[in-house]
Amino acid sequence: MERQRNRVKRVKKVLKRVKRELREETEFRESSREFLGELLGELLGELLGELKSEESVRERESSERERERERERERARERERARERERARERERRERARERERRER
């Protein structure tokens, strides 16, 4: 009888220890899960920030390239207008020369 009571006490002690270890393990897992969730949230936030920053840089570079293309197109239009003015002056000179030649005859 005494041995049985001692045995029951030992079993109860082991059961108590197992319950405590299980509770500690569960608490550890829950706190680990919280920590990992927070860490993952921070990392995703940083990654999103970097992606937005890279996108902003790409947009700015694209805008700069577009502005440079527009400036180049404007320079080309200006060169064409200058050539057209030069051709008009040349036609005018030829016309005056012909007119002078006709009057001299």
PDB file of C-alpha atoms in Angstrom:
ATOM      1  CA  MET A   1       0.000   0.000   0.000  1.00  0.00           C
ATOM      2  CA  GLU A   2       2.778   2.393   0.953  1.00  0.00           C
ATOM      3  CA  ARG A   3       4.646   1.534  -2.237  1.00  0.00           C
ATOM      4  CA  GLN A   4       1.564   2.218  -4.260  1.00  0.00           C
ATOM      5  CA  ARG A   5       1.128   5.667  -2.685  1.00  0.00           C
ATOM      6  CA  ASN A   6       4.778   6.450  -3.349  1.00  0.00           C
ATOM      7  CA  ARG A   7       4.377   5.297  -6.885  1.00  0.00           C
ATOM      8  CA  VAL A   8       1.274   7.497  -7.335  1.00  0.00           C
ATOM      9  CA  LYS A   9       3.242  10.444  -5.889  1.00  0.00           C
ATOM     10  CA  ARG A  10       6.095   9.834  -8.344  1.00  0.00           C
ATOM     11  CA  VAL A  11       3.670   9.547 -11.255  1.00  0.00           C
ATOM     12  CA  LYS A  12       1.920  12.756 -10.149  1.00  0.00           C
ATOM     13  CA  LYS A  13       5.313  14.522  -9.902  1.00  0.00           C
ATOM     14  CA  VAL A  14       6.290  13.335 -13.377  1.00  0.00           C
ATOM     15  CA  LEU A  15       2.901  14.356 -14.726  1.00  0.00           C
ATOM     16  CA  LYS A  16       3.251  17.788 -13.103  1.00  0.00           C
ATOM     17  CA  ARG A  17       6.749  18.184 -14.603  1.00  0.00           C
ATOM     18  CA  VAL A  18       5.552  17.095 -18.036  1.00  0.00           C
ATOM     19  CA  LYS A  19       2.649  19.575 -17.865  1.00  0.00           C
ATOM     20  CA  ARG A  20       5.025  22.370 -16.829  1.00  0.00           C
ATOM     21  CA  GLU A  21       7.460  21.553 -19.643  1.00  0.00           C
ATOM     22  CA  LEU A  22       4.618  21.375 -22.128  1.00  0.00           C
ATOM     23  CA  ARG A  23       3.294  24.768 -20.927  1.00  0.00           C
ATOM     24  CA  GLU A  24       6.810  26.276 -21.189  1.00  0.00           C
ATOM     25  CA  GLU A  25       7.265  24.821 -24.659  1.00  0.00           C
ATOM     26  CA  THR A  26       3.881  26.212 -25.733  1.00  0.00           C
ATOM     27  CA  GLU A  27       4.716  29.642 -24.298  1.00  0.00           C
ATOM     28  CA  PHE A  28       8.083  29.570 -26.071  1.00  0.00           C
ATOM     29  CA  ARG A  29       6.456  28.660 -29.373  1.00  0.00           C
ATOM     30  CA  GLU A  30       3.858  31.405 -28.990  1.00  0.00           C
ATOM     31  CA  SER A  31       6.457  34.030 -28.115  1.00  0.00           C
ATOM     32  CA  SER A  32       8.665  32.787 -30.973  1.00  0.00           C
ATOM     33  CA  ARG A  33       5.713  33.014 -33.345  1.00  0.00           C
ATOM     34  CA  GLU A  34       4.997  36.590 -32.173  1.00  0.00           C
ATOM     35  CA  PHE A  35       8.646  37.547 -32.518  1.00  0.00           C
ATOM     36  CA  LEU A  36       8.928  36.009 -35.965  1.00  0.00           C
ATOM     37  CA  GLY A  37       5.681  37.696 -37.016  1.00  0.00           C
ATOM     38  CA  GLU A  38       6.974  41.083 -35.870  1.00  0.00           C
ATOM     39  CA  LEU A  39      10.333  40.484 -37.551  1.00  0.00           C
ATOM     40  CA  LEU A  40       8.640  39.413 -40.764  1.00  0.00           C
ATOM     41  CA  GLY A  41       6.437  42.519 -40.638  1.00  0.00           C
ATOM     42  CA  GLU A  42       9.483  44.769 -40.199  1.00  0.00           C
ATOM     43  CA  LEU A  43      11.363  43.072 -43.027  1.00  0.00           C
ATOM     44  CA  LEU A  44       8.375  43.298 -45.363  1.00  0.00           C
ATOM     45  CA  GLY A  45       7.999  46.971 -44.461  1.00  0.00           C
ATOM     46  CA  GLU A  46      11.651  47.642 -45.255  1.00  0.00           C
ATOM     47  CA  LEU A  47      11.405  45.697 -48.505  1.00  0.00           C
ATOM     48  CA  LEU A  48       8.297  47.607 -49.528  1.00  0.00           C
ATOM     49  CA  GLY A  49      10.081  50.871 -48.718  1.00  0.00           C
ATOM     50  CA  GLU A  50      13.054  49.870 -50.848  1.00  0.00           C
ATOM     51  CA  LEU A  51      10.798  48.838 -53.732  1.00  0.00           C
ATOM     52  CA  LYS A  52       8.951  52.158 -53.579  1.00  0.00           C
ATOM     53  CA  SER A  53      12.280  53.981 -53.459  1.00  0.00           C
ATOM     54  CA  GLU A  54      13.592  52.048 -56.486  1.00  0.00           C
ATOM     55  CA  GLU A  55      10.336  52.692 -58.342  1.00  0.00           C
ATOM     56  CA  SER A  56      10.619  56.393 -57.537  1.00  0.00           C
ATOM     57  CA  VAL A  57      14.205  56.442 -58.853  1.00  0.00           C
ATOM     58  CA  ARG A  58      13.139  54.653 -62.053  1.00  0.00           C
ATOM     59  CA  GLU A  59      10.263  57.091 -62.567  1.00  0.00           C
ATOM     60  CA  ARG A  60      12.550  60.066 -62.001  1.00  0.00           C
ATOM     61  CA  GLU A  61      15.151  58.676 -64.420  1.00  0.00           C
ATOM     62  CA  SER A  62      12.432  57.966 -66.967  1.00  0.00           C
ATOM     63  CA  SER A  63      11.116  61.526 -66.617  1.00  0.00           C
ATOM     64  CA  GLU A  64      14.628  62.905 -67.022  1.00  0.00           C
ATOM     65  CA  ARG A  65      15.172  60.796 -70.153  1.00  0.00           C
ATOM     66  CA  GLU A  66      11.831  61.996 -71.560  1.00  0.00           C
ATOM     67  CA  ARG A  67      12.700  65.631 -70.854  1.00  0.00           C
ATOM     68  CA  GLU A  68      16.088  65.148 -72.558  1.00  0.00           C
ATOM     69  CA  ARG A  69      14.375  63.585 -75.609  1.00  0.00           C
ATOM     70  CA  GLU A  70      11.967  66.536 -75.723  1.00  0.00           C
ATOM     71  CA  ARG A  71      14.874  68.994 -75.532  1.00  0.00           C
ATOM     72  CA  GLU A  72      16.621  67.112 -78.360  1.00  0.00           C
ATOM     73  CA  ARG A  73      13.434  67.222 -80.475  1.00  0.00           C
ATOM     74  CA  GLU A  74      13.172  70.969 -79.826  1.00  0.00           C
ATOM     75  CA  ARG A  75      16.831  71.471 -80.849  1.00  0.00           C
ATOM     76  CA  ALA A  76      16.148  69.480 -84.038  1.00  0.00           C
ATOM     77  CA  ARG A  77      13.093  71.652 -84.792  1.00  0.00           C
ATOM     78  CA  GLU A  78      15.184  74.778 -84.198  1.00  0.00           C
ATOM     79  CA  ARG A  79      17.923  73.482 -86.532  1.00  0.00           C
ATOM     80  CA  GLU A  80      15.293  72.786 -89.189  1.00  0.00           C
ATOM     81  CA  ARG A  81      13.840  76.299 -88.799  1.00  0.00           C
ATOM     82  CA  ALA A  82      17.354  77.757 -89.131  1.00  0.00           C
ATOM     83  CA  ARG A  83      17.956  75.725 -92.322  1.00  0.00           C
ATOM     84  CA  GLU A  84      14.606  76.896 -93.679  1.00  0.00           C
ATOM     85  CA  ARG A  85      15.498  80.545 -92.942  1.00  0.00           C
ATOM     86  CA  GLU A  86      18.871  80.043 -94.663  1.00  0.00           C
ATOM     87  CA  ARG A  87      17.165  78.528 -97.726  1.00  0.00           C
ATOM     88  CA  ALA A  88      14.720  81.442 -97.808  1.00  0.00           C
ATOM     89  CA  ARG A  89      17.611  83.951 -97.651  1.00  0.00           C
ATOM     90  CA  GLU A  90      19.396  82.057-100.438  1.00  0.00           C
ATOM     91  CA  ARG A  91      16.252  82.118-102.623  1.00  0.00           C
ATOM     92  CA  GLU A  92      15.887  85.821-101.907  1.00  0.00           C
ATOM     93  CA  ARG A  93      19.531  86.472-102.913  1.00  0.00           C
ATOM     94  CA  ARG A  94      19.109  84.507-106.133  1.00  0.00           C
ATOM     95  CA  GLU A  95      15.896  86.354-106.882  1.00  0.00           C
ATOM     96  CA  ARG A  96      17.576  89.745-106.339  1.00  0.00           C
ATOM     97  CA  ALA A  97      20.556  88.647-108.478  1.00  0.00           C
ATOM     98  CA  ARG A  98      18.200  87.632-111.300  1.00  0.00           C
ATOM     99  CA  GLU A  99      16.317  90.882-110.925  1.00  0.00           C
ATOM    100  CA  ARG A 100      19.604  92.846-111.082  1.00  0.00           C
ATOM    101  CA  GLU A 101      20.709  90.888-114.121  1.00  0.00           C
ATOM    102  CA  ARG A 102      17.428  91.616-115.896  1.00  0.00           C
ATOM    103  CA  ARG A 103      17.705  95.324-115.154  1.00  0.00           C
ATOM    104  CA  GLU A 104      21.306  95.431-116.389  1.00  0.00           C
ATOM    105  CA  ARG A 105      20.258  94.057-119.768  1.00  0.00           C
TER     106      ARG A 105
END
